[in-house]
Tab-separated table of C-alpha atoms in Angstrom:
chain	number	residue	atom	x	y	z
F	1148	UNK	CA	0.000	0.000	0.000
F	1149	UNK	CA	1.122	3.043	-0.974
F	1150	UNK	CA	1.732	5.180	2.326
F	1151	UNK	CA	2.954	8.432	0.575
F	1152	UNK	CA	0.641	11.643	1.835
F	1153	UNK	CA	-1.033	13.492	-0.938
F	1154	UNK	CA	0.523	17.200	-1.610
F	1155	UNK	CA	-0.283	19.788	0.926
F	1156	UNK	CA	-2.345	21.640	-2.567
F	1157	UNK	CA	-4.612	17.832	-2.459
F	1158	UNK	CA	-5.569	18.395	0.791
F	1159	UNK	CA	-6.508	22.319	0.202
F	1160	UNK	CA	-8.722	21.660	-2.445
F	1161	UNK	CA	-10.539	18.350	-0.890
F	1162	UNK	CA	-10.934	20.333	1.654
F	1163	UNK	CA	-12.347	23.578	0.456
F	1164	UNK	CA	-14.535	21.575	-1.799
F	1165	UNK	CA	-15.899	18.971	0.912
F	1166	UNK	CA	-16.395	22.303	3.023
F	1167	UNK	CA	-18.636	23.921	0.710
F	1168	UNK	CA	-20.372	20.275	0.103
F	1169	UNK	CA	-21.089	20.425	4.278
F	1170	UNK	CA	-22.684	23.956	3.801
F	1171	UNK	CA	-24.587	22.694	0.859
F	1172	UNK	CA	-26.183	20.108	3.210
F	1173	UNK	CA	-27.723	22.860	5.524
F	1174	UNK	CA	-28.930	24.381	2.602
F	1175	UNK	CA	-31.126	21.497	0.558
F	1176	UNK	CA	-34.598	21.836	2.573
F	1177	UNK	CA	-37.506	23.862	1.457
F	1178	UNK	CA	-37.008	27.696	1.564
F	1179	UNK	CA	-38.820	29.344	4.560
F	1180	UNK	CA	-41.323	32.249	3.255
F	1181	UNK	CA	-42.580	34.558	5.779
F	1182	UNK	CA	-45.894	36.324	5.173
F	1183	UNK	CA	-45.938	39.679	3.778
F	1184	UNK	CA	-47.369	42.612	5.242
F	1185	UNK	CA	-50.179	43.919	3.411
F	1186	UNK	CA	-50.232	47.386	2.405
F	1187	UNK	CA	-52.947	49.731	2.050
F	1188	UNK	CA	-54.218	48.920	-1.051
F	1189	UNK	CA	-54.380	45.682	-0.433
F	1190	UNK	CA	-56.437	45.915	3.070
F	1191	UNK	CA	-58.777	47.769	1.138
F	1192	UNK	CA	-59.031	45.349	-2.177
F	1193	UNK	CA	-59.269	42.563	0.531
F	1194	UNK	CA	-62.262	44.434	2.640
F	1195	UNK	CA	-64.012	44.534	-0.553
F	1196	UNK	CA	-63.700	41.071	-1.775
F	1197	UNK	CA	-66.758	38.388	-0.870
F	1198	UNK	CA	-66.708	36.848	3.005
F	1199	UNK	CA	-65.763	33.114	1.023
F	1200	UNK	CA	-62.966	35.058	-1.110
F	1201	UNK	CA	-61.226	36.881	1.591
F	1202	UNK	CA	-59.049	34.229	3.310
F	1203	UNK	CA	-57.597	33.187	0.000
F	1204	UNK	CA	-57.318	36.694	-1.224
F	1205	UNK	CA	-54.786	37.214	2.368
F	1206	UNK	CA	-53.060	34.301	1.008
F	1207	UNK	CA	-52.593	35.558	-1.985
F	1208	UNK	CA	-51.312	38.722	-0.988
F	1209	UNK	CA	-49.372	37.657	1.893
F	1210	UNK	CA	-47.358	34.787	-0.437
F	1211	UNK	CA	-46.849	37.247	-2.820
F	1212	UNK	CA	-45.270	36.433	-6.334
F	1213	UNK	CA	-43.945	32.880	-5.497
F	1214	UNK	CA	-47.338	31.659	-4.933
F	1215	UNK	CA	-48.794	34.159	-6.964
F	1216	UNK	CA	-50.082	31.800	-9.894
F	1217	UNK	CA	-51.003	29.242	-7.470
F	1218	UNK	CA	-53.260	31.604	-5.525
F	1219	UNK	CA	-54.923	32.959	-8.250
F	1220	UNK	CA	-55.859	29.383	-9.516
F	1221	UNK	CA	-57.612	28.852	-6.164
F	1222	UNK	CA	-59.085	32.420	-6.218
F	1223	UNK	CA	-60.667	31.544	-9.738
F	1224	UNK	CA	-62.217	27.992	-8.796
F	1225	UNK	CA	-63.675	29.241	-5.626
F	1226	UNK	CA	-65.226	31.585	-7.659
F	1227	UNK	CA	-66.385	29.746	-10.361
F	1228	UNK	CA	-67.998	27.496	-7.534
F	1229	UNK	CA	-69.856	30.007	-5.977
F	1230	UNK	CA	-70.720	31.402	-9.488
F	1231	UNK	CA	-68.986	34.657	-9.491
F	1232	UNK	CA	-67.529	34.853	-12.775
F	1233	UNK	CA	-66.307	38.044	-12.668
F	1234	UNK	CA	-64.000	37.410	-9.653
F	1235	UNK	CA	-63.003	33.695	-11.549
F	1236	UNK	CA	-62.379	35.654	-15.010
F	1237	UNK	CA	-59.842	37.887	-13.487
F	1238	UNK	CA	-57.670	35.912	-11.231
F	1239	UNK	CA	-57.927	33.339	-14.022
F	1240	UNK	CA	-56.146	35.451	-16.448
F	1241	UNK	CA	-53.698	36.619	-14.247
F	1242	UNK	CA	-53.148	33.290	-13.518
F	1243	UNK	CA	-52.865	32.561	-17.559
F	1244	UNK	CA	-50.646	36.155	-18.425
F	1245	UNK	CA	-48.129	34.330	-15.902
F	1246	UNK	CA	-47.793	30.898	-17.256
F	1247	UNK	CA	-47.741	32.301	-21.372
F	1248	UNK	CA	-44.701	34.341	-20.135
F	1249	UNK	CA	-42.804	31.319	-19.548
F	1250	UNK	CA	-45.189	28.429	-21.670
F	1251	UNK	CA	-45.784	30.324	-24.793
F	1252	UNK	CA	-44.602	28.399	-27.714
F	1253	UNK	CA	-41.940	30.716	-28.848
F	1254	UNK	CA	-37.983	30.750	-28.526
F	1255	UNK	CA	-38.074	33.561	-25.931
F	1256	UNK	CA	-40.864	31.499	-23.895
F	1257	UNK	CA	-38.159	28.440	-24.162
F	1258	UNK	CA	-35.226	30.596	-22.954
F	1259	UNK	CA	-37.790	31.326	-19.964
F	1260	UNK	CA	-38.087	28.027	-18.950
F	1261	UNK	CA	-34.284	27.471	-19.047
F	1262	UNK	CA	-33.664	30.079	-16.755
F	1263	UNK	CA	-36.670	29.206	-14.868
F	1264	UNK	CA	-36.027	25.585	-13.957
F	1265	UNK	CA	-32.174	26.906	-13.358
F	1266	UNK	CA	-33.505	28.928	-9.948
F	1267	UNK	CA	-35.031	26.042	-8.600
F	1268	UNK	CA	-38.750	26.363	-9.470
F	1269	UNK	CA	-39.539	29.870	-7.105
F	1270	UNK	CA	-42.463	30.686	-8.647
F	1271	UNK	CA	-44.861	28.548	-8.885
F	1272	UNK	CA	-46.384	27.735	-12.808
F	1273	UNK	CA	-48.187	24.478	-11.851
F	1274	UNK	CA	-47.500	20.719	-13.406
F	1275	UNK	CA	-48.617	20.528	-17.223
F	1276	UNK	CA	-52.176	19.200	-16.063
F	1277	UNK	CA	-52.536	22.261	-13.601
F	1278	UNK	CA	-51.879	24.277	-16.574
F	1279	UNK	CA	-54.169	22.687	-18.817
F	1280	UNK	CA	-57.014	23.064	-16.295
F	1281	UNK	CA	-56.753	26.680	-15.686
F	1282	UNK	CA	-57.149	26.938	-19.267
F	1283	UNK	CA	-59.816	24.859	-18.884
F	1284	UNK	CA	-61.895	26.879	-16.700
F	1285	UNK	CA	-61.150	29.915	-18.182
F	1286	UNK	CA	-62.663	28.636	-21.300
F	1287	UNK	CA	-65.573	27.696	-19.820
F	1288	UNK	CA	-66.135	31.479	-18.797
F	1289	UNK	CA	-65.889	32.158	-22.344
F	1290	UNK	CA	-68.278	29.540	-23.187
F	1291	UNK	CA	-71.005	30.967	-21.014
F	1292	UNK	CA	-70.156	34.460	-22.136
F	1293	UNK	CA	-71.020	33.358	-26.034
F	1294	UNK	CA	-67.360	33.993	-27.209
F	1295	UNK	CA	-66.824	30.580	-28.942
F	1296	UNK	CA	-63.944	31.962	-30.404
F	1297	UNK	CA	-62.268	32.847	-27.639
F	1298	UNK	CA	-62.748	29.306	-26.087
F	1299	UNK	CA	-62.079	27.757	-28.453
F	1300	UNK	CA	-58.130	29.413	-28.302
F	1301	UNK	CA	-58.286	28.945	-24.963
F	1302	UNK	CA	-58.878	24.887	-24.993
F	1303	UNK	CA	-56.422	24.562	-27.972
F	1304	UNK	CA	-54.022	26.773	-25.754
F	1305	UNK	CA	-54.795	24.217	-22.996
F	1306	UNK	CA	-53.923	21.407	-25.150
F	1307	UNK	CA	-50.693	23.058	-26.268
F	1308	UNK	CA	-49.938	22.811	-22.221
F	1309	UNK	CA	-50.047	19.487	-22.290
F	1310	UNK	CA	-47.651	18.990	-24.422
F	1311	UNK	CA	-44.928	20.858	-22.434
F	1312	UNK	CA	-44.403	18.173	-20.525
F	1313	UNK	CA	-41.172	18.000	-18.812
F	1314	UNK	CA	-39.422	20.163	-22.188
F	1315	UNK	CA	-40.121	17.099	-24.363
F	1316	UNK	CA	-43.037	17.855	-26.796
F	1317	UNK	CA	-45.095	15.099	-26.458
F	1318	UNK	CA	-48.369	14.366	-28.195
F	1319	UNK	CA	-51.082	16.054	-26.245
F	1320	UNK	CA	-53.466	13.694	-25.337
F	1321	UNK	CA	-56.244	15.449	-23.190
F	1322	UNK	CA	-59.519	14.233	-24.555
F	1323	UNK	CA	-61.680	16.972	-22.517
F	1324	UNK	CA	-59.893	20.119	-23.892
F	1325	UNK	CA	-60.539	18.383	-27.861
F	1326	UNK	CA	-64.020	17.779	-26.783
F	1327	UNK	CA	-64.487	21.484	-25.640
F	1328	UNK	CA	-62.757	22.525	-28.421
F	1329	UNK	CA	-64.736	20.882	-31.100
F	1330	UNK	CA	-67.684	22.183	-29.213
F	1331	UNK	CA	-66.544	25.480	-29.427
F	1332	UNK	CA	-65.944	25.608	-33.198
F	1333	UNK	CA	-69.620	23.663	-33.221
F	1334	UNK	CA	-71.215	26.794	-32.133
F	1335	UNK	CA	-68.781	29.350	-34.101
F	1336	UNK	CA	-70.636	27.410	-37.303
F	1337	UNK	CA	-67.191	25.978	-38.464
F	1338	UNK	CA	-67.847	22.214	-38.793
F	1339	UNK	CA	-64.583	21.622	-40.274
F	1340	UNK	CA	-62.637	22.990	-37.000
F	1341	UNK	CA	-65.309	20.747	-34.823
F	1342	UNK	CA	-64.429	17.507	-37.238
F	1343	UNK	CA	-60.647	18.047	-36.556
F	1344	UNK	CA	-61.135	18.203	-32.863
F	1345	UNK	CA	-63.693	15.530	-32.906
F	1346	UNK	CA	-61.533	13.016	-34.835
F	1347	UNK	CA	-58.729	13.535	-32.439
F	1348	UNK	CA	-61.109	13.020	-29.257
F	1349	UNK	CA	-62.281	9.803	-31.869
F	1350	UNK	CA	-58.828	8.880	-31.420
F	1351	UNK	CA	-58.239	9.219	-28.023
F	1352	UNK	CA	-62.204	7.633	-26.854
F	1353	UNK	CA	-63.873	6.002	-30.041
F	1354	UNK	CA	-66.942	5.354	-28.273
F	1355	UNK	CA	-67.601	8.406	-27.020
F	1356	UNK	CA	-70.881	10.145	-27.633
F	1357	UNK	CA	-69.881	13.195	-30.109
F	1358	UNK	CA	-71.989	16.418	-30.233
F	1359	UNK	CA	-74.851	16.657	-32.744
F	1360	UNK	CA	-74.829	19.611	-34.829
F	1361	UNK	CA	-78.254	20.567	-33.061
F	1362	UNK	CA	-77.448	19.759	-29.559
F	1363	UNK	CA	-77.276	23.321	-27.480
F	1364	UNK	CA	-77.032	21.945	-24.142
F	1365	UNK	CA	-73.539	21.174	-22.565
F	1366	UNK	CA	-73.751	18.861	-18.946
F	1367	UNK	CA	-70.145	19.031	-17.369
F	1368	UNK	CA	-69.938	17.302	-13.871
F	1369	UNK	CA	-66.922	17.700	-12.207
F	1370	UNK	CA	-66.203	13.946	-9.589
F	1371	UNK	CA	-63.577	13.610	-6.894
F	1372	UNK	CA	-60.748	15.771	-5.666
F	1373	UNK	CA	-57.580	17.155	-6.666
F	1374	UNK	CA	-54.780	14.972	-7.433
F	1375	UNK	CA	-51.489	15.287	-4.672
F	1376	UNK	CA	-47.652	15.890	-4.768
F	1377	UNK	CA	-45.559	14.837	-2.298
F	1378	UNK	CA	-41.765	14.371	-1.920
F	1379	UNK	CA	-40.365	10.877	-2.408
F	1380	UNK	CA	-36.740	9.351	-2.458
F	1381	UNK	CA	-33.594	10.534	-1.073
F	1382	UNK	CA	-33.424	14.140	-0.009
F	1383	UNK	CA	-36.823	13.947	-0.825
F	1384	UNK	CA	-36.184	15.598	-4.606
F	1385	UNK	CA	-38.298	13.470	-6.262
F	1386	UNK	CA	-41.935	14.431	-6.969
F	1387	UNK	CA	-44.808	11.979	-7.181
F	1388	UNK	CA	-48.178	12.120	-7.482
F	1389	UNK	CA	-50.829	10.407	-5.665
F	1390	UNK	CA	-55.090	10.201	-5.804
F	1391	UNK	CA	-56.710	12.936	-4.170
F	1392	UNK	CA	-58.365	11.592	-0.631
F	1393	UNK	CA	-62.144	11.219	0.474
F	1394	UNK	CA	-63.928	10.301	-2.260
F	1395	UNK	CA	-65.325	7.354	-3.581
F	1396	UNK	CA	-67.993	8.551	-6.431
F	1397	UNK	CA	-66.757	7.505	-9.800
F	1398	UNK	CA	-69.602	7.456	-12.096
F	1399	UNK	CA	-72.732	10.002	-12.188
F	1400	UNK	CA	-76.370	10.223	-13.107
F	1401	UNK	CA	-78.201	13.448	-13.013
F	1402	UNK	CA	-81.906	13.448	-12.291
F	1403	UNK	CA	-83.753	16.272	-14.028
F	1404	UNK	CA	-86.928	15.865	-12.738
F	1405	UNK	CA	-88.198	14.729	-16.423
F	1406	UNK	CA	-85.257	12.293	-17.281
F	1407	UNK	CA	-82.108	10.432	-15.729
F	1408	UNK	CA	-78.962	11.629	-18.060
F	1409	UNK	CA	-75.901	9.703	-17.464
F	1410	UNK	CA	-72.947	11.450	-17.527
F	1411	UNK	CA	-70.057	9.739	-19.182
F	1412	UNK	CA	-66.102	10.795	-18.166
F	1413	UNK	CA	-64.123	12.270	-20.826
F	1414	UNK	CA	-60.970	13.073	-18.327
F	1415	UNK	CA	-59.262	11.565	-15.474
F	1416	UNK	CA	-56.968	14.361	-14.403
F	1417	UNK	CA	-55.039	12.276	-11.915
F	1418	UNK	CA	-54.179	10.316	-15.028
F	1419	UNK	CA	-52.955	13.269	-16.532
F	1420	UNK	CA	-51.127	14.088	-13.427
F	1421	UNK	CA	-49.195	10.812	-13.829
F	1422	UNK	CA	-48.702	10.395	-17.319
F	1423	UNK	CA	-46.330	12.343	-19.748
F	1424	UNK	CA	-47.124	11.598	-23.622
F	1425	UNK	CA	-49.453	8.610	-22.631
F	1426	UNK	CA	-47.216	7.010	-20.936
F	1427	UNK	CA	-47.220	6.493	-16.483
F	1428	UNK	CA	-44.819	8.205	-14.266
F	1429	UNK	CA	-43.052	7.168	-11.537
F	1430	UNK	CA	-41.740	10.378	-10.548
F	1431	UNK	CA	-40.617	13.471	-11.763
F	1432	UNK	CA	-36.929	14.511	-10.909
F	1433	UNK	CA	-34.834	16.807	-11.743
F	1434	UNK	CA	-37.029	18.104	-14.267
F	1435	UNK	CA	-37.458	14.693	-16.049
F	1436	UNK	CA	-39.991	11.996	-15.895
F	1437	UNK	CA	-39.129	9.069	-14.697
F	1438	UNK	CA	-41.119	6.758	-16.495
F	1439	UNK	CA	-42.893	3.095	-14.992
F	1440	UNK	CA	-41.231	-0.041	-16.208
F	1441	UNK	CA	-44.916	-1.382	-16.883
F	1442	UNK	CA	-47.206	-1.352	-19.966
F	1443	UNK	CA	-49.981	0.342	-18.114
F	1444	UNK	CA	-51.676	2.808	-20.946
F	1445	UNK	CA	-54.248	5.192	-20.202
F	1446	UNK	CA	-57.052	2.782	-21.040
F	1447	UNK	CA	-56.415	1.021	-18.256
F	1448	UNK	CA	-56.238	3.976	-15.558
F	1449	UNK	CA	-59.689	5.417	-17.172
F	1450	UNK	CA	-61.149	1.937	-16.713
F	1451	UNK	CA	-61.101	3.108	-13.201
F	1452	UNK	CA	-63.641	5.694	-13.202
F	1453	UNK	CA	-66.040	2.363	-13.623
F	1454	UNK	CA	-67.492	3.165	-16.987
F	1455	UNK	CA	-67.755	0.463	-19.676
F	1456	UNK	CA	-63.978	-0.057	-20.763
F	1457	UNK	CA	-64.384	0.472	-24.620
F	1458	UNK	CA	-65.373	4.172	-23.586
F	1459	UNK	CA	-61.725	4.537	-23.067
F	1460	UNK	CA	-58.909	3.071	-25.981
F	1461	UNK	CA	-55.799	3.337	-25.500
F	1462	UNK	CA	-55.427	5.263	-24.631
F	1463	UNK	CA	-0.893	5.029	-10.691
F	1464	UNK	CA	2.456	6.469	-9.105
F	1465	UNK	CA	4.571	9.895	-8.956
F	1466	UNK	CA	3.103	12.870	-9.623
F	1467	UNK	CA	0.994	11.679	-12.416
F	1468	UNK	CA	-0.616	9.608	-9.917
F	1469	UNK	CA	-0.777	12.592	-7.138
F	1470	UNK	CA	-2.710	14.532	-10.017
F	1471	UNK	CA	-4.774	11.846	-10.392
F	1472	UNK	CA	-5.618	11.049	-6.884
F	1473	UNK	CA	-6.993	15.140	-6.505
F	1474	UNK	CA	-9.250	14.499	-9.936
F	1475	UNK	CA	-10.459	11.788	-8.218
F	1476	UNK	CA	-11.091	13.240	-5.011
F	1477	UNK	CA	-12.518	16.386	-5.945
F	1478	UNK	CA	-14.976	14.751	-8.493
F	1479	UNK	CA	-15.859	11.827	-5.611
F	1480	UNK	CA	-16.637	15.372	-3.729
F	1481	UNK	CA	-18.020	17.066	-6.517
F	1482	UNK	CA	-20.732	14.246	-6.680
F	1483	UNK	CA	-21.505	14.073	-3.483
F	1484	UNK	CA	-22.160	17.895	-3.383
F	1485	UNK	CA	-24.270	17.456	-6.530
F	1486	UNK	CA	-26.442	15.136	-4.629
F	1487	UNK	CA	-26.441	17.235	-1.728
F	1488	UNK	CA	-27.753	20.170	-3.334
F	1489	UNK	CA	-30.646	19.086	-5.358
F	1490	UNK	CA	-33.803	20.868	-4.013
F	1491	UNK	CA	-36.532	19.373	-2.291
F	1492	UNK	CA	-39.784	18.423	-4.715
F	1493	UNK	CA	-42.176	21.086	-5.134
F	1494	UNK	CA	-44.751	19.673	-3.720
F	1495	UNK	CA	-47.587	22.696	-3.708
F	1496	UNK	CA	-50.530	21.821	-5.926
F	1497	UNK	CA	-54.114	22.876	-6.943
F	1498	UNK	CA	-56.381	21.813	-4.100
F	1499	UNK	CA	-59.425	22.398	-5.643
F	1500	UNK	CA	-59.100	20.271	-8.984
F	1501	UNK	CA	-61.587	17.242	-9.542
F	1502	UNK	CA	-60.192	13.832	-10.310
F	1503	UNK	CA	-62.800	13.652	-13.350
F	1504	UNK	CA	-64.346	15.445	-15.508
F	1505	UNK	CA	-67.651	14.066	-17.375
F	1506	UNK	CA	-69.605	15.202	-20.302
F	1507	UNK	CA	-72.615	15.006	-22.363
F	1508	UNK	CA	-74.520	16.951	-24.691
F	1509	UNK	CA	-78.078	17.553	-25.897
F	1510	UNK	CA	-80.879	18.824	-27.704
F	1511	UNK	CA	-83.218	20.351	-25.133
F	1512	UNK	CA	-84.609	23.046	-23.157
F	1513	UNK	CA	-83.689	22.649	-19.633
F	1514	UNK	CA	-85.541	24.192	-16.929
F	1515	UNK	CA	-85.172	24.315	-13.188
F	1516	UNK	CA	-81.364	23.231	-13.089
F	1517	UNK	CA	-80.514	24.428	-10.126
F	1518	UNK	CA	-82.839	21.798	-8.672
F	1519	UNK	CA	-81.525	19.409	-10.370
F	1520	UNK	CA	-79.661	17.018	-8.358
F	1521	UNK	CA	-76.918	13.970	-8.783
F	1522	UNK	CA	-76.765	10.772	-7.950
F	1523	UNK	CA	-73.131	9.042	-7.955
F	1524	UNK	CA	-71.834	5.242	-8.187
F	1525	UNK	CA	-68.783	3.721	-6.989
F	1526	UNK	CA	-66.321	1.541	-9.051
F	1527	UNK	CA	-68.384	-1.389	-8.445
F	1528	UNK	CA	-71.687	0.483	-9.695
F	1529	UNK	CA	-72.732	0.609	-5.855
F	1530	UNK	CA	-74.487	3.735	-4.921
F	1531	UNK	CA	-73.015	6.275	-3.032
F	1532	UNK	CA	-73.964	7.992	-0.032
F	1533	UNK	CA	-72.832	11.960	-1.311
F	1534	UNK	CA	-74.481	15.239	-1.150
F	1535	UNK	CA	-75.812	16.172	-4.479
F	1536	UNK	CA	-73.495	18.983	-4.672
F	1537	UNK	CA	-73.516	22.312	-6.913
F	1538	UNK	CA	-75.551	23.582	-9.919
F	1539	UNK	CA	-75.058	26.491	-12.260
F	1540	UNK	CA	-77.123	26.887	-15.407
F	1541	UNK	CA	-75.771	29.973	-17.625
F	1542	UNK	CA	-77.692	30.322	-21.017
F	1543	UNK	CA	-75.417	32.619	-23.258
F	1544	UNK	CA	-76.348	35.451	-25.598
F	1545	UNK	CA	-76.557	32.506	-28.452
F	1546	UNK	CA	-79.159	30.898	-26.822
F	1547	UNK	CA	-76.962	27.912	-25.749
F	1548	UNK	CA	-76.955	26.438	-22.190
F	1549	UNK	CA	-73.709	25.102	-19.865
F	1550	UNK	CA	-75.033	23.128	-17.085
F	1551	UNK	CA	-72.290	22.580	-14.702
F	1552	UNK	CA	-71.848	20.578	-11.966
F	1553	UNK	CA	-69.839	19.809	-9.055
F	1554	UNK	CA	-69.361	16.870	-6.510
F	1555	UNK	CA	-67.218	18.868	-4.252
F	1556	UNK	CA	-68.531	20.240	-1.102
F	1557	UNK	CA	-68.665	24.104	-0.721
């Protein structure tokens, strides 16, 4: 055994590198934020804001741009909920002018997200799914304010979401913004924008009931709750997703007073959650997906929501040797210090997201739909003890109804 010492210059530099490894360590957990103080401006926006609104509007303000996106997108479903568009439209495109600055499909939008991802994820811009879904919702408001155009954009810019998953630009494969869209270019009178959409949502769910060209009545029921992130493997820097909690309904039937409509899903978002280009996740780290060894497809995670299956298709010595001896230890310590340093999984999420999202059209004239009420079946097609939830029926200037619907408690 060689029982030379390494130079006095080894030692320096294994040192000062293992030193600034140990302060790395004390370094790697999650950032501590402390509220900010509001100012005036902001006490008075806040006294002015709805009793249900005002907690998250504190939030908001006290999180401040970090959160900022986040905030809003609970701001603009708690909203939509309580049927205050107004309040949903404009946190909802806040929300949106934040996310195109860095997820617009442009080279400056790309540089963005370089330097973005490089400072560790501070702001928060939401998983490609979250994304999608604020898009979502804010096309919805357009749908019920008769700008078909607008939604339309909106779904397709939804879509375009999806496929910025993880920097790779995978196929887009969320069958509830083609459905939307399709519907949207339905009611702008251009059939051969609806057939493109269609086909793809064909494509995606060949059995699924398409629009007629008559129908004016749109039934979206929202099931479940929000998918979670938490913070898996070592150091925690790996983030995974898991079902949302306290829940069980998986299929629905609306009672109308005249009729029973069943609802059919279009959408599992925790699918979407877990899946990048059709294909499952284990976990996302680093900025990559770490993809399941198994040939699970997303036919077989719809299956879940209990609906019949074809709904859903798949879906040495000297100083040569000294020299070498530093390399070594300083890039031993160099990769230690590179595991050290990786930051914990961003783990905040949406908490007011469905799990599903089911739709149906028709040709009718509905009345009373705020007394309409839901009725909800398990995987097994067991009935389900569950409050009947939310109603909103907005007829736009068109003459065309949404009819939305929630499972979620208030």
């Amino acid at each position: 055994m060689n029982s030379r010492k390494l130079p006095r210059t080894t030692w320096y530099i294994a040192s000062a590198v293992l030193a600034f490894g140990l302060a790395g360590c004390g370094a790697t957990g999650p950032a501590q934020y402390q509220p900010l103080a509001l100012n005036t401006q902001e006490q008075d926006t806040l006294a002015g804001k709805p009793a249900y609104l005002q907690p998250l509007y504190q939030k908001l303000f006290q999180e401040g741009q970090r959160n900022e996106v986040l905030n809003r997108m609970e701001i603009g479903t708690a909203a939509f909920y309580h049927g205050d568009l107004d309040e949903a439209r404009e946190s909802f495109d806040v929300a949106l002018a934040r996310i195109e600055t860095v997820y617009a499909n442009n080279d400056s939008a790309t540089e963005a997200r370089s330097l973005w991802h490089e400072e560790g994820r501070k702001d928060f811009k939401g998983e490609p799914y979250e994304r999608t879904m604020a898009y979502y919702y804010r096309g919805l408001i357009y749908l019920i304010d008769g700008e078909y155009d607008n939604a339309r954009a909106s779904f397709i810019s939804g879509l375009m979401q999806d496929a910025f998953a993880e920097e790779e630009q995978n196929r887009s494969d969320f069958a509830l913004m083609m459905l939307l869209a399709g519907w949207s270019a339905q009611k702008m009178g251009s059939t051969g924008l609806a057939q493109e959409a269609y086909d793809e949502l064909r494509a995606l769910r060949p059995d699924y009931p398409i629009p007629a060209p008559d129908d004016n009545v749109l039934i979206i029921a929202e099931t479940g709750t929000a998918p979670r992130k938490l913070a898996d493997g070592m150091g925690h820097y790996q983030l995974v997703f898991r079902p949302g909690k306290q829940f069980t309904e998986k299929q629905v039937v609306i009672h109308t007073g005249a009729e029973v409509v069943a609802v059919p899903p279009v959408e599992n978002i925790y699918w979407q959650a877990t899946s990048r280009g059709g294909r499952p996740v284990d976990a996302i780290v680093e900025g990559k997906a770490a993809f399941a060894q198994n040939t699970a497809d997303v036919g077989k995670a719809l299956a879940q929501l209990g609906v019949a299956a074809n709904v859903y298709a798949p879906l040495s010595s000297g100083s040569t040797g000294q020299v070498g001896n530093t390399l070594a230890l300083i890039g031993v310590a160099s990769m230690a210090l590179s595991q050290q340093v990786k930051p914990r999984a961003d783990t905040r999420y949406w908490s007011r997201l469905p799990d599903a999202v089911h739709v149906v059209s028709q040709r009718t004239t509905p009345a009373n739909a705020e007394s309409w009420r839901a009725a909800y079946l398990d995987l097994q097609g067991n009935t389900v003890n569950h409050p009947s939830g939310v109603f909103r029926h907005y007829q736009d200037p068109q003459g065309n109804h949404i009819i939305w619907h929630s499972s979620r408690p208030r």
